[in-house]
Amino acid sequence: MALRVKALESLMVEKGLVDPAALDAIVDHFEHKVGPRNGARVVAKAWSDPAYKARLMEDATSAIAELGYAGGQGDHMVVVENTPTVHNLVVCTLCSCYPWPVLGLPPVWYKSAPYRSRAVIDPRGVIGEFGVKLPDEVEVRVWDSTAEIRYLVLPERPAGREGLSEDELAALVTRNGMIGTARL
Amino acid sequence: MTAPDPLTLPRLPRNAEGPVFAEPWQAQAFALALQLYAQGCFAWTEWAEALSRRLTAAGPDDDGARYYEHWLATLEDLVTAKQLAAGAELAARKEAWADAYRRTAHGRPVEL
């Protein structure tokens, strides 16, 4: 694998299509600067600031960019909100489209064939395997990400946590909560 | 004595939720795709379709562990389809690097 990558990279550099320094910058960015903490900050701000939440639900791409997290693949972000009666689950059935700027790179299970197929066929069962028992009256909505649209789940704000700062709220938000395989 | 936990070893890339790339080549392959996209070599929808074909071909039991192998194969698919490089050219270059590794003394930078 390493040799195949090296072959590809050296040819692309020679042909002037790729700048080695830019490659290093991309790797550094994904290793150190993006990750689910970005998404957690978006969620915490939406919980604390109703005006921000309204902008987020109206135009997630712009609202997320307000916090400095911008996409790179021309994709649009859509935020779907969990409520006492609706639970949202995100998948990419075709490949593994994922909101990198807010969640970093996807976990292995998100990229697996069983998750990609079963999340659509049996979302309740899949969520159950993550240890979440959804009450029967809660409707499950599944969102299939594409190269153009990436989804982020806005979890319900945990009850009894009034008076917390945005940073404290952000610490409560998990990656799986923003994919929909966890409830907070 | 217990074996060291690979997740606690230094210099393995990771974020708050765990390792990002398991091996350096995965990070390089990932960055190459983004950079070629940024250069306008392909549209991101083309990338998603090509990756989807590779993942579909991998079958229903694919557990995600070989994800970056599929990613790299997709990259080769697109680079050859877009005639950025020929398949034979890639294979020859790979052999050249293999030779370079074999003849380079340990600790020296590997060069073609």
PDB file of C-alpha atoms in Angstrom:
ATOM      1  CA  MET A   1       0.000   0.000   0.000  1.00  0.00           C
ATOM      2  CA  ALA A   2       2.708   2.441   1.031  1.00  0.00           C
ATOM      3  CA  LEU A   3       4.581   1.913  -2.242  1.00  0.00           C
ATOM      4  CA  ARG A   4       1.428   2.418  -4.303  1.00  0.00           C
ATOM      5  CA  VAL A   5       0.750   5.708  -2.526  1.00  0.00           C
ATOM      6  CA  LYS A   6       4.354   6.772  -2.970  1.00  0.00           C
ATOM      7  CA  ALA A   7       4.212   5.967  -6.692  1.00  0.00           C
ATOM      8  CA  LEU A   8       1.016   7.946  -7.128  1.00  0.00           C
ATOM      9  CA  GLU A   9       2.221  10.875  -5.071  1.00  0.00           C
ATOM     10  CA  SER A  10       5.603  11.192  -6.801  1.00  0.00           C
ATOM     11  CA  LEU A  11       3.990  11.071 -10.258  1.00  0.00           C
ATOM     12  CA  MET A  12       1.402  13.696  -9.322  1.00  0.00           C
ATOM     13  CA  VAL A  13       4.112  15.954  -7.873  1.00  0.00           C
ATOM     14  CA  GLU A  14       6.194  15.620 -11.058  1.00  0.00           C
ATOM     15  CA  LYS A  15       3.197  16.505 -13.196  1.00  0.00           C
ATOM     16  CA  GLY A  16       2.655  19.607 -11.104  1.00  0.00           C
ATOM     17  CA  LEU A  17      -0.769  18.473  -9.886  1.00  0.00           C
ATOM     18  CA  VAL A  18       0.198  18.165  -6.260  1.00  0.00           C
ATOM     19  CA  ASP A  19       2.344  20.240  -3.944  1.00  0.00           C
ATOM     20  CA  PRO A  20       4.001  18.090  -1.242  1.00  0.00           C
ATOM     21  CA  ALA A  21       3.738  20.949   1.258  1.00  0.00           C
ATOM     22  CA  ALA A  22      -0.016  21.150   0.646  1.00  0.00           C
ATOM     23  CA  LEU A  23      -0.316  17.413   1.307  1.00  0.00           C
ATOM     24  CA  ASP A  24       1.478  17.819   4.621  1.00  0.00           C
ATOM     25  CA  ALA A  25      -0.802  20.723   5.515  1.00  0.00           C
ATOM     26  CA  ILE A  26      -3.915  18.632   4.812  1.00  0.00           C
ATOM     27  CA  VAL A  27      -2.665  15.747   6.939  1.00  0.00           C
ATOM     28  CA  ASP A  28      -1.738  18.082   9.778  1.00  0.00           C
ATOM     29  CA  HIS A  29      -5.135  19.750   9.603  1.00  0.00           C
ATOM     30  CA  PHE A  30      -7.055  16.474   9.871  1.00  0.00           C
ATOM     31  CA  GLU A  31      -4.787  15.032  12.538  1.00  0.00           C
ATOM     32  CA  HIS A  32      -4.732  18.037  14.810  1.00  0.00           C
ATOM     33  CA  LYS A  33      -7.381  20.605  14.012  1.00  0.00           C
ATOM     34  CA  VAL A  34     -10.643  18.918  13.126  1.00  0.00           C
ATOM     35  CA  GLY A  35     -12.614  16.404  15.084  1.00  0.00           C
ATOM     36  CA  PRO A  36     -15.912  15.956  16.849  1.00  0.00           C
ATOM     37  CA  ARG A  37     -15.085  18.795  19.266  1.00  0.00           C
ATOM     38  CA  ASN A  38     -15.921  21.206  16.436  1.00  0.00           C
ATOM     39  CA  GLY A  39     -19.384  19.706  16.076  1.00  0.00           C
ATOM     40  CA  ALA A  40     -19.815  19.731  19.848  1.00  0.00           C
ATOM     41  CA  ARG A  41     -19.221  23.490  19.854  1.00  0.00           C
ATOM     42  CA  VAL A  42     -21.878  23.944  17.187  1.00  0.00           C
ATOM     43  CA  VAL A  43     -24.357  21.893  19.229  1.00  0.00           C
ATOM     44  CA  ALA A  44     -23.549  23.691  22.489  1.00  0.00           C
ATOM     45  CA  LYS A  45     -24.017  27.081  20.846  1.00  0.00           C
ATOM     46  CA  ALA A  46     -27.351  25.995  19.377  1.00  0.00           C
ATOM     47  CA  TRP A  47     -28.465  24.862  22.849  1.00  0.00           C
ATOM     48  CA  SER A  48     -27.482  28.169  24.454  1.00  0.00           C
ATOM     49  CA  ASP A  49     -28.337  30.700  21.769  1.00  0.00           C
ATOM     50  CA  PRO A  50     -31.828  30.491  20.194  1.00  0.00           C
ATOM     51  CA  ALA A  51     -30.917  32.968  17.448  1.00  0.00           C
ATOM     52  CA  TYR A  52     -27.914  30.852  16.472  1.00  0.00           C
ATOM     53  CA  LYS A  53     -30.052  27.718  16.502  1.00  0.00           C
ATOM     54  CA  ALA A  54     -32.553  29.388  14.168  1.00  0.00           C
ATOM     55  CA  ARG A  55     -29.742  30.252  11.740  1.00  0.00           C
ATOM     56  CA  LEU A  56     -28.350  26.732  12.045  1.00  0.00           C
ATOM     57  CA  MET A  57     -31.653  25.105  11.173  1.00  0.00           C
ATOM     58  CA  GLU A  58     -32.226  27.564   8.314  1.00  0.00           C
ATOM     59  CA  ASP A  59     -28.758  27.428   6.715  1.00  0.00           C
ATOM     60  CA  ALA A  60     -26.398  25.080   8.512  1.00  0.00           C
ATOM     61  CA  THR A  61     -23.477  25.619   6.124  1.00  0.00           C
ATOM     62  CA  SER A  62     -23.349  29.350   6.907  1.00  0.00           C
ATOM     63  CA  ALA A  63     -24.059  28.973  10.626  1.00  0.00           C
ATOM     64  CA  ILE A  64     -21.278  26.403  11.003  1.00  0.00           C
ATOM     65  CA  ALA A  65     -18.918  28.629   8.992  1.00  0.00           C
ATOM     66  CA  GLU A  66     -19.621  31.414  11.525  1.00  0.00           C
ATOM     67  CA  LEU A  67     -17.639  29.318  14.022  1.00  0.00           C
ATOM     68  CA  GLY A  68     -14.821  28.922  11.516  1.00  0.00           C
ATOM     69  CA  TYR A  69     -15.601  25.390  10.352  1.00  0.00           C
ATOM     70  CA  ALA A  70     -15.904  25.313   6.588  1.00  0.00           C
ATOM     71  CA  GLY A  71     -16.301  22.381   4.245  1.00  0.00           C
ATOM     72  CA  GLY A  72     -13.952  21.746   1.390  1.00  0.00           C
ATOM     73  CA  GLN A  73     -15.816  19.512  -1.015  1.00  0.00           C
ATOM     74  CA  GLY A  74     -18.560  21.923  -2.020  1.00  0.00           C
ATOM     75  CA  ASP A  75     -21.031  20.081   0.147  1.00  0.00           C
ATOM     76  CA  HIS A  76     -23.940  21.581   2.025  1.00  0.00           C
ATOM     77  CA  MET A  77     -24.554  20.911   5.679  1.00  0.00           C
ATOM     78  CA  VAL A  78     -28.021  20.149   6.969  1.00  0.00           C
ATOM     79  CA  VAL A  79     -28.773  19.904  10.683  1.00  0.00           C
ATOM     80  CA  VAL A  80     -31.571  17.601  11.832  1.00  0.00           C
ATOM     81  CA  GLU A  81     -32.954  18.072  15.318  1.00  0.00           C
ATOM     82  CA  ASN A  82     -33.816  15.344  17.792  1.00  0.00           C
ATOM     83  CA  THR A  83     -36.982  15.979  19.809  1.00  0.00           C
ATOM     84  CA  PRO A  84     -38.899  13.936  22.379  1.00  0.00           C
ATOM     85  CA  THR A  85     -40.784  12.343  19.462  1.00  0.00           C
ATOM     86  CA  VAL A  86     -38.192  12.218  16.666  1.00  0.00           C
ATOM     87  CA  HIS A  87     -34.756  10.591  16.612  1.00  0.00           C
ATOM     88  CA  ASN A  88     -32.442  11.136  13.649  1.00  0.00           C
ATOM     89  CA  LEU A  89     -29.788   8.750  12.352  1.00  0.00           C
ATOM     90  CA  VAL A  90     -27.164   9.605   9.720  1.00  0.00           C
ATOM     91  CA  VAL A  91     -25.612   7.148   7.282  1.00  0.00           C
ATOM     92  CA  CYS A  92     -24.011   7.182   3.865  1.00  0.00           C
ATOM     93  CA  THR A  93     -25.328   4.100   2.104  1.00  0.00           C
ATOM     94  CA  LEU A  94     -23.235   4.583  -1.042  1.00  0.00           C
ATOM     95  CA  CYS A  95     -19.818   5.249   0.372  1.00  0.00           C
ATOM     96  CA  SER A  96     -18.904   7.155   3.490  1.00  0.00           C
ATOM     97  CA  CYS A  97     -19.781  10.819   3.064  1.00  0.00           C
ATOM     98  CA  TYR A  98     -19.357  12.452   6.434  1.00  0.00           C
ATOM     99  CA  PRO A  99     -19.254  16.040   7.734  1.00  0.00           C
ATOM    100  CA  TRP A 100     -15.456  16.219   8.168  1.00  0.00           C
ATOM    101  CA  PRO A 101     -15.230  19.878   9.263  1.00  0.00           C
ATOM    102  CA  VAL A 102     -17.452  19.271  12.289  1.00  0.00           C
ATOM    103  CA  LEU A 103     -16.841  15.601  13.097  1.00  0.00           C
ATOM    104  CA  GLY A 104     -13.347  14.871  11.779  1.00  0.00           C
ATOM    105  CA  LEU A 105     -12.922  11.556   9.990  1.00  0.00           C
ATOM    106  CA  PRO A 106     -15.537   8.820  10.366  1.00  0.00           C
ATOM    107  CA  PRO A 107     -15.158   5.895  12.753  1.00  0.00           C
ATOM    108  CA  VAL A 108     -14.540   2.461  11.230  1.00  0.00           C
ATOM    109  CA  TRP A 109     -18.065   1.209  11.865  1.00  0.00           C
ATOM    110  CA  TYR A 110     -19.549   4.126   9.918  1.00  0.00           C
ATOM    111  CA  LYS A 111     -17.607   2.945   6.864  1.00  0.00           C
ATOM    112  CA  SER A 112     -18.564  -0.719   7.243  1.00  0.00           C
ATOM    113  CA  ALA A 113     -20.944  -2.436   4.824  1.00  0.00           C
ATOM    114  CA  PRO A 114     -23.256  -3.727   7.605  1.00  0.00           C
ATOM    115  CA  TYR A 115     -23.829  -0.233   9.015  1.00  0.00           C
ATOM    116  CA  ARG A 116     -24.290   1.307   5.579  1.00  0.00           C
ATOM    117  CA  SER A 117     -26.976  -1.192   4.610  1.00  0.00           C
ATOM    118  CA  ARG A 118     -28.656  -1.919   7.925  1.00  0.00           C
ATOM    119  CA  ALA A 119     -29.017   1.681   9.084  1.00  0.00           C
ATOM    120  CA  VAL A 120     -31.674   2.079   6.403  1.00  0.00           C
ATOM    121  CA  ILE A 121     -33.345  -1.337   6.643  1.00  0.00           C
ATOM    122  CA  ASP A 122     -33.450  -1.584  10.443  1.00  0.00           C
ATOM    123  CA  PRO A 123     -32.432   1.726  12.045  1.00  0.00           C
ATOM    124  CA  ARG A 124     -34.070   0.892  15.360  1.00  0.00           C
ATOM    125  CA  GLY A 125     -32.119  -2.374  15.542  1.00  0.00           C
ATOM    126  CA  VAL A 126     -28.843  -0.652  14.670  1.00  0.00           C
ATOM    127  CA  ILE A 127     -29.391   2.043  17.288  1.00  0.00           C
ATOM    128  CA  GLY A 128     -30.235  -0.725  19.766  1.00  0.00           C
ATOM    129  CA  GLU A 129     -26.878  -2.361  19.114  1.00  0.00           C
ATOM    130  CA  PHE A 130     -25.253   0.878  20.232  1.00  0.00           C
ATOM    131  CA  GLY A 131     -27.088   0.395  23.520  1.00  0.00           C
ATOM    132  CA  VAL A 132     -29.894   2.883  22.908  1.00  0.00           C
ATOM    133  CA  LYS A 133     -33.446   1.697  23.527  1.00  0.00           C
ATOM    134  CA  LEU A 134     -35.796   4.077  21.780  1.00  0.00           C
ATOM    135  CA  PRO A 135     -39.372   4.186  23.068  1.00  0.00           C
ATOM    136  CA  ASP A 136     -41.878   2.875  20.496  1.00  0.00           C
ATOM    137  CA  GLU A 137     -43.538   6.268  20.178  1.00  0.00           C
ATOM    138  CA  VAL A 138     -40.306   7.899  19.004  1.00  0.00           C
ATOM    139  CA  GLU A 139     -40.166   8.122  15.231  1.00  0.00           C
ATOM    140  CA  VAL A 140     -36.770   7.282  13.667  1.00  0.00           C
ATOM    141  CA  ARG A 141     -35.712   9.283  10.629  1.00  0.00           C
ATOM    142  CA  VAL A 142     -32.728   8.114   8.581  1.00  0.00           C
ATOM    143  CA  TRP A 143     -30.702  10.624   6.560  1.00  0.00           C
ATOM    144  CA  ASP A 144     -28.573   9.320   3.707  1.00  0.00           C
ATOM    145  CA  SER A 145     -25.555  11.578   3.159  1.00  0.00           C
ATOM    146  CA  THR A 146     -24.270  12.249  -0.323  1.00  0.00           C
ATOM    147  CA  ALA A 147     -21.332  14.026  -1.903  1.00  0.00           C
ATOM    148  CA  GLU A 148     -23.510  17.166  -1.904  1.00  0.00           C
ATOM    149  CA  ILE A 149     -25.364  17.018   1.420  1.00  0.00           C
ATOM    150  CA  ARG A 150     -23.917  16.054   4.800  1.00  0.00           C
ATOM    151  CA  TYR A 151     -26.085  15.743   7.869  1.00  0.00           C
ATOM    152  CA  LEU A 152     -25.390  16.541  11.502  1.00  0.00           C
ATOM    153  CA  VAL A 153     -27.749  15.533  14.291  1.00  0.00           C
ATOM    154  CA  LEU A 154     -28.604  18.185  16.860  1.00  0.00           C
ATOM    155  CA  PRO A 155     -29.152  16.056  19.977  1.00  0.00           C
ATOM    156  CA  GLU A 156     -31.671  17.005  22.643  1.00  0.00           C
ATOM    157  CA  ARG A 157     -30.149  19.087  25.393  1.00  0.00           C
ATOM    158  CA  PRO A 158     -29.812  16.854  28.468  1.00  0.00           C
ATOM    159  CA  ALA A 159     -32.392  17.771  31.112  1.00  0.00           C
ATOM    160  CA  GLY A 160     -31.410  19.304  34.427  1.00  0.00           C
ATOM    161  CA  ARG A 161     -28.283  20.983  33.085  1.00  0.00           C
ATOM    162  CA  GLU A 162     -29.348  24.596  33.332  1.00  0.00           C
ATOM    163  CA  GLY A 163     -26.740  27.237  33.998  1.00  0.00           C
ATOM    164  CA  LEU A 164     -23.897  25.473  32.209  1.00  0.00           C
ATOM    165  CA  SER A 165     -21.548  27.483  30.000  1.00  0.00           C
ATOM    166  CA  GLU A 166     -21.149  26.665  26.325  1.00  0.00           C
ATOM    167  CA  ASP A 167     -17.838  24.959  27.025  1.00  0.00           C
ATOM    168  CA  GLU A 168     -19.415  22.825  29.731  1.00  0.00           C
ATOM    169  CA  LEU A 169     -22.304  21.945  27.434  1.00  0.00           C
ATOM    170  CA  ALA A 170     -19.909  21.077  24.590  1.00  0.00           C
ATOM    171  CA  ALA A 171     -18.210  18.567  26.874  1.00  0.00           C
ATOM    172  CA  LEU A 172     -21.515  16.667  27.106  1.00  0.00           C
ATOM    173  CA  VAL A 173     -21.785  16.212  23.335  1.00  0.00           C
ATOM    174  CA  THR A 174     -20.413  13.004  21.852  1.00  0.00           C
ATOM    175  CA  ARG A 175     -19.553  12.119  18.275  1.00  0.00           C
ATOM    176  CA  ASN A 176     -22.100   9.292  18.220  1.00  0.00           C
ATOM    177  CA  GLY A 177     -24.712  11.693  19.558  1.00  0.00           C
ATOM    178  CA  MET A 178     -24.172  13.822  16.453  1.00  0.00           C
ATOM    179  CA  ILE A 179     -24.440  10.788  14.134  1.00  0.00           C
ATOM    180  CA  GLY A 180     -27.514   9.508  15.953  1.00  0.00           C
ATOM    181  CA  THR A 181     -26.124   6.263  17.349  1.00  0.00           C
ATOM    182  CA  ALA A 182     -26.307   7.690  20.875  1.00  0.00           C
ATOM    183  CA  ARG A 183     -28.720   9.765  22.956  1.00  0.00           C
ATOM    184  CA  LEU A 184     -27.296  12.299  25.356  1.00  0.00           C
TER     185      LEU A 184
ATOM    186  CA  MET B   1       4.759  -7.394  31.405  1.00  0.00           C
ATOM    187  CA  THR B   2       1.804  -6.308  29.344  1.00  0.00           C
ATOM    188  CA  ALA B   3       2.100  -5.235  25.738  1.00  0.00           C
ATOM    189  CA  PRO B   4       1.996  -1.478  25.188  1.00  0.00           C
ATOM    190  CA  ASP B   5      -1.373  -0.120  24.170  1.00  0.00           C
ATOM    191  CA  PRO B   6      -0.865   1.118  20.598  1.00  0.00           C
ATOM    192  CA  LEU B   7      -3.241   3.976  21.317  1.00  0.00           C
ATOM    193  CA  THR B   8      -0.948   5.395  23.979  1.00  0.00           C
ATOM    194  CA  LEU B   9       2.243   5.194  21.927  1.00  0.00           C
ATOM    195  CA  PRO B  10       3.547   8.572  20.868  1.00  0.00           C
ATOM    196  CA  ARG B  11       3.237   9.972  17.361  1.00  0.00           C
ATOM    197  CA  LEU B  12       0.281   7.869  16.301  1.00  0.00           C
ATOM    198  CA  PRO B  13      -2.118  10.395  14.795  1.00  0.00           C
ATOM    199  CA  ARG B  14      -5.285  10.667  16.800  1.00  0.00           C
ATOM    200  CA  ASN B  15      -7.930  13.101  17.853  1.00  0.00           C
ATOM    201  CA  ALA B  16     -10.105  13.230  20.945  1.00  0.00           C
ATOM    202  CA  GLU B  17     -11.959  10.099  19.842  1.00  0.00           C
ATOM    203  CA  GLY B  18      -9.066   7.880  18.797  1.00  0.00           C
ATOM    204  CA  PRO B  19      -6.572   7.353  16.014  1.00  0.00           C
ATOM    205  CA  VAL B  20      -7.311   9.205  12.804  1.00  0.00           C
ATOM    206  CA  PHE B  21      -5.096   7.256  10.439  1.00  0.00           C
ATOM    207  CA  ALA B  22      -3.795   3.827  11.337  1.00  0.00           C
ATOM    208  CA  GLU B  23      -0.714   4.111   9.107  1.00  0.00           C
ATOM    209  CA  PRO B  24       1.063   7.042   7.420  1.00  0.00           C
ATOM    210  CA  TRP B  25       0.201   5.882   3.876  1.00  0.00           C
ATOM    211  CA  GLN B  26      -3.480   6.243   4.729  1.00  0.00           C
ATOM    212  CA  ALA B  27      -3.001   9.903   5.578  1.00  0.00           C
ATOM    213  CA  GLN B  28      -1.036  10.434   2.359  1.00  0.00           C
ATOM    214  CA  ALA B  29      -3.724   8.745   0.253  1.00  0.00           C
ATOM    215  CA  PHE B  30      -6.409  10.798   1.974  1.00  0.00           C
ATOM    216  CA  ALA B  31      -4.557  14.064   1.383  1.00  0.00           C
ATOM    217  CA  LEU B  32      -3.803  13.177  -2.251  1.00  0.00           C
ATOM    218  CA  ALA B  33      -7.500  12.785  -3.009  1.00  0.00           C
ATOM    219  CA  LEU B  34      -8.315  16.160  -1.439  1.00  0.00           C
ATOM    220  CA  GLN B  35      -5.468  17.877  -3.219  1.00  0.00           C
ATOM    221  CA  LEU B  36      -6.340  16.442  -6.654  1.00  0.00           C
ATOM    222  CA  TYR B  37      -9.934  17.493  -6.056  1.00  0.00           C
ATOM    223  CA  ALA B  38      -8.772  20.995  -5.084  1.00  0.00           C
ATOM    224  CA  GLN B  39      -6.771  21.133  -8.320  1.00  0.00           C
ATOM    225  CA  GLY B  40      -9.951  20.421 -10.274  1.00  0.00           C
ATOM    226  CA  CYS B  41      -8.883  16.944 -11.424  1.00  0.00           C
ATOM    227  CA  PHE B  42     -12.323  15.572 -10.599  1.00  0.00           C
ATOM    228  CA  ALA B  43     -15.620  16.635  -9.031  1.00  0.00           C
ATOM    229  CA  TRP B  44     -16.393  15.425  -5.555  1.00  0.00           C
ATOM    230  CA  THR B  45     -19.500  13.651  -6.853  1.00  0.00           C
ATOM    231  CA  GLU B  46     -17.230  11.686  -9.220  1.00  0.00           C
ATOM    232  CA  TRP B  47     -15.076  10.788  -6.236  1.00  0.00           C
ATOM    233  CA  ALA B  48     -18.064   9.582  -4.223  1.00  0.00           C
ATOM    234  CA  GLU B  49     -19.346   7.495  -7.144  1.00  0.00           C
ATOM    235  CA  ALA B  50     -15.948   5.904  -7.764  1.00  0.00           C
ATOM    236  CA  LEU B  51     -15.450   5.123  -4.062  1.00  0.00           C
ATOM    237  CA  SER B  52     -18.945   3.722  -3.903  1.00  0.00           C
ATOM    238  CA  ARG B  53     -18.127   1.307  -6.761  1.00  0.00           C
ATOM    239  CA  ARG B  54     -15.068   0.077  -4.873  1.00  0.00           C
ATOM    240  CA  LEU B  55     -17.000  -0.343  -1.620  1.00  0.00           C
ATOM    241  CA  THR B  56     -19.826  -2.163  -3.384  1.00  0.00           C
ATOM    242  CA  ALA B  57     -17.295  -4.502  -4.996  1.00  0.00           C
ATOM    243  CA  ALA B  58     -15.846  -5.210  -1.539  1.00  0.00           C
ATOM    244  CA  GLY B  59     -19.107  -6.932  -0.619  1.00  0.00           C
ATOM    245  CA  PRO B  60     -21.485  -6.969   2.303  1.00  0.00           C
ATOM    246  CA  ASP B  61     -18.988  -8.245   4.882  1.00  0.00           C
ATOM    247  CA  ASP B  62     -16.573  -5.353   4.481  1.00  0.00           C
ATOM    248  CA  ASP B  63     -16.035  -4.172   8.044  1.00  0.00           C
ATOM    249  CA  GLY B  64     -14.396  -0.816   7.355  1.00  0.00           C
ATOM    250  CA  ALA B  65     -10.909  -1.972   8.363  1.00  0.00           C
ATOM    251  CA  ARG B  66      -9.731  -1.947   4.737  1.00  0.00           C
ATOM    252  CA  TYR B  67     -11.329   1.396   4.035  1.00  0.00           C
ATOM    253  CA  TYR B  68      -8.162   3.205   2.981  1.00  0.00           C
ATOM    254  CA  GLU B  69      -7.234   0.328   0.665  1.00  0.00           C
ATOM    255  CA  HIS B  70     -10.497   1.034  -1.138  1.00  0.00           C
ATOM    256  CA  TRP B  71      -9.714   4.738  -0.954  1.00  0.00           C
ATOM    257  CA  LEU B  72      -6.324   4.196  -2.615  1.00  0.00           C
ATOM    258  CA  ALA B  73      -7.806   1.927  -5.297  1.00  0.00           C
ATOM    259  CA  THR B  74     -10.400   4.647  -6.020  1.00  0.00           C
ATOM    260  CA  LEU B  75      -7.631   7.188  -6.367  1.00  0.00           C
ATOM    261  CA  GLU B  76      -5.838   4.947  -8.882  1.00  0.00           C
ATOM    262  CA  ASP B  77      -9.112   4.386 -10.737  1.00  0.00           C
ATOM    263  CA  LEU B  78      -9.720   8.103 -11.118  1.00  0.00           C
ATOM    264  CA  VAL B  79      -6.132   9.047 -11.918  1.00  0.00           C
ATOM    265  CA  THR B  80      -6.046   6.514 -14.762  1.00  0.00           C
ATOM    266  CA  ALA B  81      -9.601   7.273 -15.943  1.00  0.00           C
ATOM    267  CA  LYS B  82      -8.728  10.971 -16.093  1.00  0.00           C
ATOM    268  CA  GLN B  83      -5.444  10.087 -17.826  1.00  0.00           C
ATOM    269  CA  LEU B  84      -3.406  11.917 -15.214  1.00  0.00           C
ATOM    270  CA  ALA B  85      -1.171   8.848 -15.264  1.00  0.00           C
ATOM    271  CA  ALA B  86      -1.324   5.499 -17.044  1.00  0.00           C
ATOM    272  CA  GLY B  87      -1.697   2.246 -15.164  1.00  0.00           C
ATOM    273  CA  ALA B  88       1.642   1.034 -16.515  1.00  0.00           C
ATOM    274  CA  GLU B  89       3.272   4.249 -15.368  1.00  0.00           C
ATOM    275  CA  LEU B  90       1.967   3.729 -11.818  1.00  0.00           C
ATOM    276  CA  ALA B  91       3.141   0.109 -11.765  1.00  0.00           C
ATOM    277  CA  ALA B  92       6.608   1.042 -13.056  1.00  0.00           C
ATOM    278  CA  ARG B  93       6.938   3.814 -10.488  1.00  0.00           C
ATOM    279  CA  LYS B  94       5.905   1.480  -7.698  1.00  0.00           C
ATOM    280  CA  GLU B  95       8.642  -0.977  -8.751  1.00  0.00           C
ATOM    281  CA  ALA B  96      11.161   1.870  -8.877  1.00  0.00           C
ATOM    282  CA  TRP B  97      10.317   2.788  -5.274  1.00  0.00           C
ATOM    283  CA  ALA B  98      10.538  -0.858  -4.219  1.00  0.00           C
ATOM    284  CA  ASP B  99      14.036  -1.017  -5.760  1.00  0.00           C
ATOM    285  CA  ALA B 100      15.008   2.212  -4.060  1.00  0.00           C
ATOM    286  CA  TYR B 101      13.960   0.808  -0.675  1.00  0.00           C
ATOM    287  CA  ARG B 102      15.926  -2.386  -1.271  1.00  0.00           C
ATOM    288  CA  ARG B 103      19.155  -0.598  -2.178  1.00  0.00           C
ATOM    289  CA  THR B 104      18.975   2.179   0.421  1.00  0.00           C
ATOM    290  CA  ALA B 105      20.891   1.543   3.616  1.00  0.00           C
ATOM    291  CA  HIS B 106      18.885   1.641   6.819  1.00  0.00           C
ATOM    292  CA  GLY B 107      18.565   5.150   8.194  1.00  0.00           C
ATOM    293  CA  ARG B 108      19.286   6.880   4.869  1.00  0.00           C
ATOM    294  CA  PRO B 109      16.606   8.836   3.037  1.00  0.00           C
ATOM    295  CA  VAL B 110      15.028   6.758   0.276  1.00  0.00           C
ATOM    296  CA  GLU B 111      15.354   8.397  -3.127  1.00  0.00           C
ATOM    297  CA  LEU B 112      14.646   7.270  -6.657  1.00  0.00           C
TER     298      LEU B 112
END
